[in-house]
Amino acid sequence: MTLLVTGGAGFIGSNFVHHWLSAHEEPLVNLDKLTYAGNVGNLQSLAQDKRHVFVQGDIGDTALVTQLLNQYQPRAVLHFAAESHVDRSIHGPLDFIQTNVVGTCQLLESVRAYWSALPADQQSHFRFLHVSTDEVYGSLSPDAPAFTETHPYEPNSPYAASKAASDHMVRAWHHTYGLPVLTTNCSNNYGPYHFPEKLIPLVIHHALSGKPLPVYGDGMQVRDWLFVEDHCRAIERVLQAGTPGETYNIGGWNEKPNIEVVKTLCHLLDELQPRADGQSYASQITYVKDRAGHDRRYAIDAGKIHNSLGWQPVETFETGLRKTVQWYLDHADWVSGVTSGAYRQWVDLHYGD
Ligand code: NAD
Ligand code: DAU
């Protein structure tokens, strides 16, 4: 029994690998291209663990993926690999089409060939779990009900459109070929190993470095935040008991405007690592130009996964955010490792002066 994980050196993938191996003896093969967002340092503590096999490579490399499938005979593929940052998709959408759409189709084809050749009992137990996002549903007005699994797809950014396309491909491979797929659509994650291009780790890193804390537009865009470990538990549960062909929304029932998230982070940092001059980190908050096409509000209705699979988040936003801030304070080496050359180029390109 083995799992094949794609993108397991990224933020959520690496948290999943740690989560899985802390509770299961079943080994994992971890296929990751190591783009700017992938970091083997996230997996350092597993260097001597024989249950974890890391392979650097692309999900679209059919020869490599086929060889891994035949060699390790996984009972499931968990597909995390993607280009994941909305702002980067606005600067350069084509990488997102290549990995999220074309790469996912190439992976589906490699997996279909492997799965088709399995004995019937193994075929029926096999799973392809596709990790997707709530952004495929588009933006909600302030009083609209949260996204359910039947909400129409209305992706607004190139990133969201590429993930929506990948969801449709996964669905089609189930409908047409019978591949036993599961799709999860999750809200905004936060926690350890989050690359500091995304709001929460960027604010922590910039606050501690004495830099401006950039808030887009009026800061009143709403996101539904979920601690990453809770997302990992949900994926584990869907893999275990989800029905092939079904989709499951995952979220924290935790909607917050961005400016409230940023101020809460500042207050936590004021408490845990006060500024030398006694001022609050909130004095570094700077309103900047809004994101193009910025979605105003996301909110997930996680009723289906709760009612059918018994999953619900363990962490509150308060406990999860405190753990996260403490993790970044305790892992300054990790932060300095991922915020060198290429990261600075991105910050200069995107935020300018
Ligand atoms: P991430 O950007 O931190 O990590 C992505 C990983 O995929 C990196 O390790 C990267 O090297 C790898 N990768 C990229 N292209 C690849 C390719 N062609 N072949 C192999 N590996 C490749 O992303 P994340 O935040 O951990 O997100 C993981 C998945 O979860 C994505 O599919 C994303 O759409 C989805 N998701 C993310 C969030 C969130 O809040 N971060 C929420 C919901 C869903
Ligand atoms: O909703 C799930 C999605 O959440 C995932 O699919 C994506 O992979 C993930 O990146 C995330 O997308 P967002 O665009 O919501 O996350 P981000 O951290 O980039 O931004 C969160 C909010 O904060 C968003 O409204 C934009 C705003 N923001 C972001 C940055 C980086 C700022 O105001 N300032 C910033 O500097």
mmCIF file of N, CA and C in Angstrom, residues 195-240:
data_model
loop_
_atom_site.group_PDB
_atom_site.id
_atom_site.type_symbol
_atom_site.label_atom_id
_atom_site.label_comp_id
_atom_site.label_asym_id
_atom_site.label_seq_id
_atom_site.Cartn_x
_atom_site.Cartn_y
_atom_site.Cartn_z
ATOM 1 N N PHE A 195 4.360 29.876 1.979
ATOM 2 C CA PHE A 195 5.354 30.725 1.301
ATOM 3 C C PHE A 195 4.976 32.206 1.461
ATOM 4 N N PRO A 196 5.949 33.074 1.831
ATOM 5 C CA PRO A 196 5.589 34.452 2.199
ATOM 6 C C PRO A 196 5.276 35.381 1.028
ATOM 7 N N GLU A 197 4.638 34.835 0.003
ATOM 8 C CA GLU A 197 4.037 35.670 -1.043
ATOM 9 C C GLU A 197 2.528 35.830 -0.775
ATOM 10 N N LYS A 198 1.977 34.954 0.075
ATOM 11 C CA LYS A 198 0.544 34.988 0.390
ATOM 12 C C LYS A 198 0.320 35.874 1.617
ATOM 13 N N LEU A 199 -0.929 36.360 1.790
ATOM 14 C CA LEU A 199 -1.181 37.440 2.747
ATOM 15 C C LEU A 199 -0.609 37.183 4.151
ATOM 16 N N ILE A 200 -0.989 36.063 4.775
ATOM 17 C CA ILE A 200 -0.642 35.890 6.197
ATOM 18 C C ILE A 200 0.875 35.777 6.410
ATOM 19 N N PRO A 201 1.587 34.876 5.704
ATOM 20 C CA PRO A 201 3.031 34.828 5.945
ATOM 21 C C PRO A 201 3.763 36.084 5.463
ATOM 22 N N LEU A 202 3.226 36.751 4.438
ATOM 23 C CA LEU A 202 3.865 37.982 3.968
ATOM 24 C C LEU A 202 3.787 39.072 5.041
ATOM 25 N N VAL A 203 2.622 39.183 5.673
ATOM 26 C CA VAL A 203 2.457 40.207 6.710
ATOM 27 C C VAL A 203 3.385 39.909 7.895
ATOM 28 N N ILE A 204 3.473 38.645 8.292
ATOM 29 C CA ILE A 204 4.360 38.305 9.430
ATOM 30 C C ILE A 204 5.808 38.652 9.065
ATOM 31 N N HIS A 205 6.229 38.226 7.867
ATOM 32 C CA HIS A 205 7.621 38.452 7.444
ATOM 33 C C HIS A 205 7.919 39.946 7.303
ATOM 34 N N HIS A 206 7.018 40.688 6.654
ATOM 35 C CA HIS A 206 7.261 42.118 6.465
ATOM 36 C C HIS A 206 7.228 42.873 7.801
ATOM 37 N N ALA A 207 6.309 42.465 8.680
ATOM 38 C CA ALA A 207 6.235 43.140 9.989
ATOM 39 C C ALA A 207 7.577 43.014 10.714
ATOM 40 N N LEU A 208 8.100 41.782 10.766
ATOM 41 C CA LEU A 208 9.338 41.543 11.517
ATOM 42 C C LEU A 208 10.548 42.173 10.835
ATOM 43 N N SER A 209 10.439 42.428 9.512
ATOM 44 C CA SER A 209 11.552 43.041 8.770
ATOM 45 C C SER A 209 11.422 44.559 8.720
ATOM 46 N N GLY A 210 10.386 45.113 9.361
ATOM 47 C CA GLY A 210 10.223 46.570 9.391
ATOM 48 C C GLY A 210 9.726 47.148 8.070
ATOM 49 N N LYS A 211 9.105 46.302 7.237
ATOM 50 C CA LYS A 211 8.638 46.767 5.931
ATOM 51 C C LYS A 211 7.140 47.104 5.983
ATOM 52 N N PRO A 212 6.642 47.832 4.951
ATOM 53 C CA PRO A 212 5.196 48.104 4.897
ATOM 54 C C PRO A 212 4.391 46.816 4.799
ATOM 55 N N LEU A 213 3.176 46.833 5.374
ATOM 56 C CA LEU A 213 2.260 45.691 5.288
ATOM 57 C C LEU A 213 1.211 46.049 4.239
ATOM 58 N N PRO A 214 1.346 45.522 2.996
ATOM 59 C CA PRO A 214 0.505 46.000 1.894
ATOM 60 C C PRO A 214 -0.903 45.417 1.928
ATOM 61 N N VAL A 215 -1.897 46.298 2.068
ATOM 62 C CA VAL A 215 -3.307 45.884 2.051
ATOM 63 C C VAL A 215 -3.917 46.396 0.746
ATOM 64 N N TYR A 216 -4.449 45.467 -0.049
ATOM 65 C CA TYR A 216 -4.998 45.859 -1.355
ATOM 66 C C TYR A 216 -6.325 46.600 -1.195
ATOM 67 N N GLY A 217 -6.482 47.677 -1.979
ATOM 68 C CA GLY A 217 -7.766 48.385 -2.040
ATOM 69 C C GLY A 217 -8.195 48.876 -0.671
ATOM 70 N N ASP A 218 -9.476 48.625 -0.313
ATOM 71 C CA ASP A 218 -9.980 49.095 0.988
ATOM 72 C C ASP A 218 -9.805 48.062 2.098
ATOM 73 N N GLY A 219 -9.227 46.887 1.766
ATOM 74 C CA GLY A 219 -8.977 45.870 2.788
ATOM 75 C C GLY A 219 -10.227 45.155 3.276
ATOM 76 N N MET A 220 -11.362 45.383 2.601
ATOM 77 C CA MET A 220 -12.630 44.794 3.079
ATOM 78 C C MET A 220 -13.030 43.540 2.295
ATOM 79 N N GLN A 221 -12.104 43.001 1.505
ATOM 80 C CA GLN A 221 -12.381 41.721 0.835
ATOM 81 C C GLN A 221 -12.401 40.628 1.907
ATOM 82 N N VAL A 222 -13.308 39.693 1.723
ATOM 83 C CA VAL A 222 -13.517 38.659 2.753
ATOM 84 C C VAL A 222 -13.012 37.302 2.255
ATOM 85 N N ARG A 223 -12.265 36.628 3.112
ATOM 86 C CA ARG A 223 -11.815 35.256 2.840
ATOM 87 C C ARG A 223 -12.237 34.376 4.019
ATOM 88 N N ASP A 224 -12.352 33.055 3.750
ATOM 89 C CA ASP A 224 -12.794 32.084 4.761
ATOM 90 C C ASP A 224 -11.558 31.242 5.104
ATOM 91 N N TRP A 225 -11.001 31.441 6.306
ATOM 92 C CA TRP A 225 -9.678 30.894 6.622
ATOM 93 C C TRP A 225 -9.763 29.554 7.339
ATOM 94 N N LEU A 226 -8.869 28.655 6.953
ATOM 95 C CA LEU A 226 -8.821 27.306 7.546
ATOM 96 C C LEU A 226 -7.368 26.951 7.865
ATOM 97 N N PHE A 227 -7.117 26.480 9.090
ATOM 98 C CA PHE A 227 -5.763 26.053 9.461
ATOM 99 C C PHE A 227 -5.393 24.829 8.619
ATOM 100 N N VAL A 228 -4.168 24.818 8.097
ATOM 101 C CA VAL A 228 -3.786 23.813 7.094
ATOM 102 C C VAL A 228 -3.923 22.375 7.601
ATOM 103 N N GLU A 229 -3.659 22.164 8.885
ATOM 104 C CA GLU A 229 -3.778 20.811 9.451
ATOM 105 C C GLU A 229 -5.223 20.311 9.343
ATOM 106 N N ASP A 230 -6.189 21.222 9.494
ATOM 107 C CA ASP A 230 -7.600 20.836 9.343
ATOM 108 C C ASP A 230 -7.894 20.443 7.899
ATOM 109 N N HIS A 231 -7.272 21.144 6.950
ATOM 110 C CA HIS A 231 -7.445 20.763 5.543
ATOM 111 C C HIS A 231 -6.862 19.356 5.319
ATOM 112 N N CYS A 232 -5.700 19.096 5.898
ATOM 113 C CA CYS A 232 -5.072 17.767 5.737
ATOM 114 C C CYS A 232 -5.967 16.667 6.310
ATOM 115 N N ARG A 233 -6.585 16.943 7.458
ATOM 116 C CA ARG A 233 -7.496 15.949 8.054
ATOM 117 C C ARG A 233 -8.691 15.708 7.133
ATOM 118 N N ALA A 234 -9.163 16.776 6.503
ATOM 119 C CA ALA A 234 -10.321 16.631 5.600
ATOM 120 C C ALA A 234 -9.943 15.780 4.385
ATOM 121 N N ILE A 235 -8.762 16.009 3.827
ATOM 122 C CA ILE A 235 -8.326 15.234 2.654
ATOM 123 C C ILE A 235 -8.182 13.753 3.049
ATOM 124 N N GLU A 236 -7.599 13.528 4.207
ATOM 125 C CA GLU A 236 -7.449 12.158 4.706
ATOM 126 C C GLU A 236 -8.814 11.475 4.808
ATOM 127 N N ARG A 237 -9.805 12.202 5.306
ATOM 128 C CA ARG A 237 -11.147 11.639 5.490
ATOM 129 C C ARG A 237 -11.841 11.384 4.141
ATOM 130 N N VAL A 238 -11.670 12.316 3.197
ATOM 131 C CA VAL A 238 -12.280 12.137 1.868
ATOM 132 C C VAL A 238 -11.641 10.931 1.175
ATOM 133 N N LEU A 239 -10.331 10.800 1.309
ATOM 134 C CA LEU A 239 -9.646 9.639 0.714
ATOM 135 C C LEU A 239 -10.202 8.342 1.305
ATOM 136 N N GLN A 240 -10.418 8.368 2.606
ATOM 137 C CA GLN A 240 -10.863 7.162 3.309
ATOM 138 C C GLN A 240 -12.308 6.788 2.969
#
